[in-house]
mmCIF file of C-alpha atoms in Angstrom:
data_model
loop_
_atom_site.group_PDB
_atom_site.id
_atom_site.type_symbol
_atom_site.label_atom_id
_atom_site.label_comp_id
_atom_site.label_asym_id
_atom_site.label_seq_id
_atom_site.Cartn_x
_atom_site.Cartn_y
_atom_site.Cartn_z
ATOM 1 C CA MET A 1 12.200 19.774 -0.896
ATOM 2 C CA GLY A 2 11.866 16.829 1.485
ATOM 3 C CA LEU A 3 9.148 16.079 4.033
ATOM 4 C CA ASN A 4 8.891 17.095 7.674
ATOM 5 C CA LEU A 5 8.591 13.870 9.644
ATOM 6 C CA VAL A 6 7.304 14.277 13.205
ATOM 7 C CA GLU A 7 7.912 10.666 14.198
ATOM 8 C CA SER A 8 8.043 7.123 12.894
ATOM 9 C CA PHE A 9 7.631 3.880 14.803
ATOM 10 C CA LEU A 10 6.629 0.230 14.653
ATOM 11 C CA SER A 11 3.562 -0.681 16.688
ATOM 12 C CA ILE A 12 0.048 -2.025 16.231
ATOM 13 C CA GLN A 13 -2.793 -0.100 14.656
ATOM 14 C CA GLY A 14 -4.941 0.867 17.622
ATOM 15 C CA GLU A 15 -8.013 2.172 15.811
ATOM 16 C CA GLY A 16 -10.495 1.437 13.058
ATOM 17 C CA GLU A 17 -10.946 -1.380 10.597
ATOM 18 C CA SER A 18 -7.321 -2.567 10.877
ATOM 19 C CA SER A 19 -7.174 -2.445 14.676
ATOM 20 C CA GLY A 20 -4.632 -4.912 16.024
ATOM 21 C CA LYS A 21 -2.599 -5.135 12.822
ATOM 22 C CA LEU A 22 1.168 -4.771 12.907
ATOM 23 C CA ALA A 23 1.916 -1.313 11.517
ATOM 24 C CA ILE A 24 4.690 1.139 10.724
ATOM 25 C CA PHE A 25 3.530 4.697 11.418
ATOM 26 C CA LEU A 26 4.819 7.727 9.540
ATOM 27 C CA ARG A 27 3.544 10.974 11.068
ATOM 28 C CA PHE A 28 3.999 14.108 8.963
ATOM 29 C CA ALA A 29 3.848 17.719 10.117
ATOM 30 C CA GLY A 30 1.102 20.114 9.123
ATOM 31 C CA CYS A 31 -2.660 20.333 9.545
ATOM 32 C CA ASN A 32 -5.443 22.566 8.271
ATOM 33 C CA LEU A 33 -7.459 22.160 11.505
ATOM 34 C CA THR A 34 -6.543 22.765 15.146
ATOM 35 C CA CYS A 35 -9.542 21.046 16.844
ATOM 36 C CA LYS A 36 -9.224 23.035 20.062
ATOM 37 C CA GLY A 37 -12.505 21.537 21.224
ATOM 38 C CA PHE A 38 -10.731 18.284 22.107
ATOM 39 C CA GLY A 39 -8.972 20.161 24.893
ATOM 40 C CA VAL A 40 -5.601 18.390 24.883
ATOM 41 C CA SER A 41 -2.813 20.781 25.854
ATOM 42 C CA LYS A 42 0.972 20.898 25.568
ATOM 43 C CA ILE A 43 3.487 23.615 26.363
ATOM 44 C CA SER A 44 5.347 25.054 23.379
ATOM 45 C CA PRO A 45 9.068 24.240 23.640
ATOM 46 C CA LYS A 46 9.845 27.487 21.817
ATOM 47 C CA THR A 47 7.579 30.067 23.459
ATOM 48 C CA GLY A 48 6.358 28.413 26.656
ATOM 49 C CA GLU A 49 2.723 29.129 25.764
ATOM 50 C CA GLU A 50 -0.037 26.559 26.167
ATOM 51 C CA LEU A 51 -1.116 24.941 22.899
ATOM 52 C CA THR A 52 -4.598 23.391 22.775
ATOM 53 C CA GLY A 53 -5.963 20.902 20.277
ATOM 54 C CA CYS A 54 -6.024 17.172 19.560
ATOM 55 C CA ASP A 55 -3.612 14.497 20.804
ATOM 56 C CA THR A 56 -1.166 15.154 17.954
ATOM 57 C CA ILE A 57 -0.373 18.775 18.770
ATOM 58 C CA ARG A 58 3.266 18.271 17.736
ATOM 59 C CA ALA A 59 2.119 17.700 14.166
ATOM 60 C CA VAL A 60 -0.335 20.603 14.104
ATOM 61 C CA TYR A 61 1.418 23.666 15.560
ATOM 62 C CA THR A 62 4.340 23.473 13.166
ATOM 63 C CA SER A 63 5.976 26.780 14.116
ATOM 64 C CA HIS A 64 6.492 25.550 17.700
ATOM 65 C CA PHE A 65 8.332 22.286 16.999
ATOM 66 C CA LYS A 66 11.403 21.058 15.126
ATOM 67 C CA TYR A 67 11.188 18.184 12.649
ATOM 68 C CA GLU A 68 13.498 16.017 10.608
ATOM 69 C CA ASN A 69 13.288 17.060 6.969
ATOM 70 C CA LEU A 70 13.827 13.850 5.010
ATOM 71 C CA THR A 71 13.788 12.735 1.391
ATOM 72 C CA TYR A 72 11.533 9.892 0.353
ATOM 73 C CA GLN A 73 14.604 7.633 0.084
ATOM 74 C CA GLU A 74 15.507 8.349 3.715
ATOM 75 C CA ILE A 75 11.957 7.662 4.884
ATOM 76 C CA LEU A 76 11.819 4.459 2.846
ATOM 77 C CA ALA A 77 15.069 3.366 4.502
ATOM 78 C CA LEU A 78 13.437 3.906 7.916
ATOM 79 C CA VAL A 79 10.498 1.721 6.899
ATOM 80 C CA LYS A 80 12.813 -1.075 5.748
ATOM 81 C CA LYS A 81 14.765 -0.835 8.993
ATOM 82 C CA TYR A 82 11.600 -1.354 11.029
ATOM 83 C CA ASP A 83 10.659 -4.232 8.747
ATOM 84 C CA GLN A 84 13.847 -6.235 9.315
ATOM 85 C CA ASN A 85 13.370 -9.798 10.566
ATOM 86 C CA LEU A 86 9.607 -9.507 11.046
ATOM 87 C CA HIS A 87 7.435 -12.590 10.578
ATOM 88 C CA GLN A 88 4.969 -10.696 8.390
ATOM 89 C CA LYS A 89 4.871 -7.452 6.428
ATOM 90 C CA PRO A 90 3.351 -4.613 8.441
ATOM 91 C CA ILE A 91 0.917 -2.137 6.969
ATOM 92 C CA VAL A 92 2.256 1.415 6.606
ATOM 93 C CA VAL A 93 0.032 4.070 8.161
ATOM 94 C CA ILE A 94 0.584 7.607 6.886
ATOM 95 C CA THR A 95 -0.808 10.106 9.350
ATOM 96 C CA GLY A 96 -0.407 13.600 10.782
ATOM 97 C CA GLY A 97 -1.620 16.283 11.348
ATOM 98 C CA GLU A 98 -3.250 16.033 7.955
ATOM 99 C CA PRO A 99 -1.022 14.016 5.607
ATOM 100 C CA LEU A 100 -3.022 14.788 2.462
ATOM 101 C CA LEU A 101 -1.770 18.367 2.605
ATOM 102 C CA HIS A 102 1.332 16.828 1.001
ATOM 103 C CA HIS A 103 -0.386 14.685 -1.638
ATOM 104 C CA LYS A 104 0.979 16.804 -4.523
ATOM 105 C CA ASN A 105 4.528 16.850 -3.121
ATOM 106 C CA GLU A 106 6.925 14.931 -5.381
ATOM 107 C CA ASP A 107 8.761 13.317 -2.455
ATOM 108 C CA PHE A 108 5.442 12.261 -0.938
ATOM 109 C CA ILE A 109 4.249 10.708 -4.207
ATOM 110 C CA ASN A 110 7.570 8.900 -4.655
ATOM 111 C CA LEU A 111 7.370 7.572 -1.105
ATOM 112 C CA VAL A 112 3.868 6.162 -1.632
ATOM 113 C CA GLN A 113 4.835 4.683 -5.022
ATOM 114 C CA ASN A 114 7.905 2.968 -3.586
ATOM 115 C CA LEU A 115 5.953 1.596 -0.629
ATOM 116 C CA LEU A 116 3.384 0.120 -3.018
ATOM 117 C CA ASP A 117 6.151 -1.264 -5.241
ATOM 118 C CA GLU A 118 7.618 -2.953 -2.140
ATOM 119 C CA LYS A 119 4.188 -4.601 -1.575
ATOM 120 C CA TYR A 120 3.261 -2.651 1.547
ATOM 121 C CA GLU A 121 -0.395 -1.890 2.210
ATOM 122 C CA VAL A 122 -0.562 1.905 2.481
ATOM 123 C CA HIS A 123 -3.220 3.344 4.786
ATOM 124 C CA PHE A 124 -3.955 7.054 5.178
ATOM 125 C CA GLU A 125 -5.463 8.654 8.257
ATOM 126 C CA THR A 126 -7.161 11.847 7.101
ATOM 127 C CA ASN A 127 -9.742 14.361 8.297
ATOM 128 C CA GLY A 128 -11.418 14.196 4.877
ATOM 129 C CA THR A 129 -11.130 17.903 4.032
ATOM 130 C CA ILE A 130 -8.526 17.692 1.248
ATOM 131 C CA GLU A 131 -9.940 16.893 -2.189
ATOM 132 C CA ILE A 132 -7.696 14.618 -4.251
ATOM 133 C CA ASP A 133 -7.902 14.647 -8.034
ATOM 134 C CA PHE A 134 -7.689 10.865 -8.411
ATOM 135 C CA SER A 135 -7.570 11.120 -12.216
ATOM 136 C CA LYS A 136 -4.357 13.142 -11.929
ATOM 137 C CA PHE A 137 -2.891 11.374 -8.881
ATOM 138 C CA GLN A 138 -3.952 7.814 -9.620
ATOM 139 C CA ILE A 139 -1.448 6.328 -7.204
ATOM 140 C CA TYR A 140 -3.853 7.033 -4.342
ATOM 141 C CA LYS A 141 -6.409 4.671 -5.851
ATOM 142 C CA ASN A 142 -4.195 1.875 -4.512
ATOM 143 C CA CYS A 143 -4.424 3.069 -0.894
ATOM 144 C CA ALA A 144 -6.886 2.711 1.970
ATOM 145 C CA PHE A 145 -8.316 5.732 3.804
ATOM 146 C CA ALA A 146 -9.543 6.059 7.379
ATOM 147 C CA ILE A 147 -11.605 9.257 7.223
ATOM 148 C CA SER A 148 -11.948 10.918 10.596
ATOM 149 C CA VAL A 149 -14.442 13.649 9.740
ATOM 150 C CA LYS A 150 -14.487 16.084 12.638
ATOM 151 C CA LEU A 151 -17.772 16.738 14.410
ATOM 152 C CA SER A 152 -18.788 19.960 16.169
ATOM 153 C CA SER A 153 -17.067 18.790 19.377
ATOM 154 C CA SER A 154 -13.762 19.515 17.619
ATOM 155 C CA GLY A 155 -14.466 23.229 17.877
ATOM 156 C CA GLU A 156 -14.102 23.677 14.114
ATOM 157 C CA ASN A 157 -16.915 25.283 12.113
ATOM 158 C CA LYS A 158 -18.951 23.081 9.820
ATOM 159 C CA ALA A 159 -17.822 24.675 6.555
ATOM 160 C CA LYS A 160 -14.186 24.007 7.438
ATOM 161 C CA ARG A 161 -14.512 20.430 8.715
ATOM 162 C CA ILE A 162 -16.860 18.951 6.088
ATOM 163 C CA ASN A 163 -15.810 18.864 2.419
ATOM 164 C CA GLN A 164 -18.445 17.042 0.387
ATOM 165 C CA ALA A 165 -16.344 16.784 -2.769
ATOM 166 C CA ALA A 166 -13.366 15.376 -0.849
ATOM 167 C CA LEU A 167 -15.477 12.712 0.885
ATOM 168 C CA LYS A 168 -17.103 11.618 -2.377
ATOM 169 C CA ALA A 169 -13.782 11.503 -4.242
ATOM 170 C CA ILE A 170 -12.242 9.176 -1.643
ATOM 171 C CA LYS A 171 -15.323 6.951 -1.466
ATOM 172 C CA GLU A 172 -15.565 6.610 -5.246
ATOM 173 C CA ASN A 173 -11.866 6.132 -6.027
ATOM 174 C CA ALA A 174 -9.887 4.698 -3.105
ATOM 175 C CA LYS A 175 -9.073 1.020 -2.761
ATOM 176 C CA GLU A 176 -11.099 1.085 0.457
ATOM 177 C CA SER A 177 -12.312 3.649 2.960
ATOM 178 C CA PHE A 178 -14.386 4.102 6.085
ATOM 179 C CA TYR A 179 -15.418 6.813 8.522
ATOM 180 C CA LYS A 180 -13.953 7.005 12.021
ATOM 181 C CA PHE A 181 -15.903 9.369 14.264
ATOM 182 C CA VAL A 182 -14.660 10.501 17.667
ATOM 183 C CA ILE A 183 -17.582 10.901 20.077
ATOM 184 C CA ASN A 184 -18.179 11.217 23.805
ATOM 185 C CA LYS A 185 -20.920 10.602 26.351
ATOM 186 C CA GLU A 186 -22.232 14.157 26.215
ATOM 187 C CA MET A 187 -22.644 14.086 22.419
ATOM 188 C CA ILE A 188 -24.589 10.840 22.684
ATOM 189 C CA GLN A 189 -26.880 12.020 25.477
ATOM 190 C CA SER A 190 -27.737 15.232 23.611
ATOM 191 C CA ALA A 191 -28.384 13.290 20.344
ATOM 192 C CA GLN A 192 -25.730 15.490 18.732
ATOM 193 C CA ALA A 193 -23.612 12.486 17.657
ATOM 194 C CA GLU A 194 -26.559 10.785 15.989
ATOM 195 C CA ALA A 195 -27.643 13.915 14.103
ATOM 196 C CA GLU A 196 -24.170 14.878 12.884
ATOM 197 C CA ILE A 197 -23.122 11.386 11.791
ATOM 198 C CA PHE A 198 -26.319 10.760 9.835
ATOM 199 C CA GLU A 199 -25.981 14.193 8.207
ATOM 200 C CA ILE A 200 -22.538 13.178 6.925
ATOM 201 C CA LEU A 201 -23.872 9.815 5.736
ATOM 202 C CA GLU A 202 -26.526 11.670 3.743
ATOM 203 C CA ILE A 203 -23.718 13.588 2.006
ATOM 204 C CA CYS A 204 -21.643 10.471 1.321
ATOM 205 C CA ASP A 205 -22.420 7.020 2.683
ATOM 206 C CA ASN A 206 -19.629 4.789 3.957
ATOM 207 C CA ASP A 207 -18.894 2.214 6.644
ATOM 208 C CA VAL A 208 -18.892 3.778 10.110
ATOM 209 C CA PHE A 209 -16.606 3.181 13.080
ATOM 210 C CA CYS A 210 -17.208 5.186 16.251
ATOM 211 C CA MET A 211 -14.404 5.724 18.732
ATOM 212 C CA PRO A 212 -14.539 7.084 22.285
ATOM 213 C CA GLN A 213 -12.925 10.474 22.801
ATOM 214 C CA GLY A 214 -9.947 10.167 25.112
ATOM 215 C CA TYR A 215 -6.254 10.981 25.203
ATOM 216 C CA ASP A 216 -5.442 8.861 28.282
ATOM 217 C CA LYS A 217 -6.832 5.739 29.965
ATOM 218 C CA ILE A 218 -9.160 7.637 32.299
ATOM 219 C CA SER A 219 -10.827 9.841 29.667
ATOM 220 C CA LEU A 220 -11.075 6.888 27.277
ATOM 221 C CA GLU A 221 -12.733 4.690 29.879
ATOM 222 C CA ASN A 222 -15.175 7.473 30.725
ATOM 223 C CA ASN A 223 -16.637 7.386 27.198
ATOM 224 C CA ALA A 224 -16.064 3.814 25.972
ATOM 225 C CA LYS A 225 -19.200 2.053 27.200
ATOM 226 C CA SER A 226 -21.542 4.817 26.029
ATOM 227 C CA VAL A 227 -19.957 4.754 22.561
ATOM 228 C CA ALA A 228 -20.208 0.947 22.340
ATOM 229 C CA GLU A 229 -23.908 1.082 23.278
ATOM 230 C CA PHE A 230 -24.428 3.891 20.737
ATOM 231 C CA CYS A 231 -22.898 1.681 18.021
ATOM 232 C CA ILE A 232 -25.132 -1.241 18.935
ATOM 233 C CA LYS A 233 -28.229 0.991 18.850
ATOM 234 C CA PHE A 234 -27.555 2.459 15.404
ATOM 235 C CA GLY A 235 -25.772 -0.427 13.710
ATOM 236 C CA PHE A 236 -22.291 1.075 13.589
ATOM 237 C CA ASN A 237 -18.905 -0.517 14.257
ATOM 238 C CA TYR A 238 -17.114 0.218 17.521
ATOM 239 C CA THR A 239 -13.405 0.863 17.597
ATOM 240 C CA ASP A 240 -11.417 1.292 20.767
ATOM 241 C CA ARG A 241 -8.042 3.039 21.059
ATOM 242 C CA VAL A 242 -5.889 0.037 21.856
ATOM 243 C CA HIS A 243 -2.628 1.974 22.025
ATOM 244 C CA ILE A 244 -4.069 4.202 24.766
ATOM 245 C CA ARG A 245 -5.336 1.162 26.684
ATOM 246 C CA LEU A 246 -1.826 -0.282 26.589
ATOM 247 C CA TRP A 247 0.447 2.762 26.803
ATOM 248 C CA GLY A 248 -1.684 5.722 27.898
ATOM 249 C CA ASP A 249 -0.732 9.074 26.407
ATOM 250 C CA LYS A 250 2.837 8.059 25.571
ATOM 251 C CA ASP A 251 4.151 9.257 22.183
ATOM 252 C CA GLY A 252 5.682 6.941 19.601
ATOM 253 C CA VAL A 253 3.471 3.901 20.177
#
């Protein structure tokens, strides 16, 4: 069966609780949301049409891009190649798209199991809409989850972007987890960010990191200070997007 890998690379984690940590990223194809509200656009290499969504469009619009289809052994070999001659063991960040779409896939499960057996910390970046049966798939209890629940600014309707059961299952079963909300100046000024975040915390409480919306240095800078001040006001954690500060909108970093 294999897994469609969009890209893999060694870098630093630029966001959230593990910001600054050495990390190997594995980005898998497929997502159940398009998040057109974020307004990032790319031209389809197949059709020439404009695709609109988040900053990982290549992982979302799967019919428009080609991917490497790899077995878990091949992906594990990539990880070990990145890990050669490093002073310390990097974390492994499994992202997308929405990586938990694959959580029942045998290759995916074998990959996670082998990474854990090799003593890697496995971190998932998820939108929190996929409910995991942790009693059946207990392997995921040994992983950390950064839950980026989408707010209304994503352009997705509320019923699609908020899954109460999924959020509670991760909070109650995962090794560790936290929320990572993407917000901008306009959401803060209208009190929309405050209302939506606290509504989610009422559903399922968790640690909160807020991150400025931005896909390049200019858009990031435009929102950063307002988001930091918002975090200070409400007692949340601020997370920047370090990789964008350093490399802009370049892929593979």
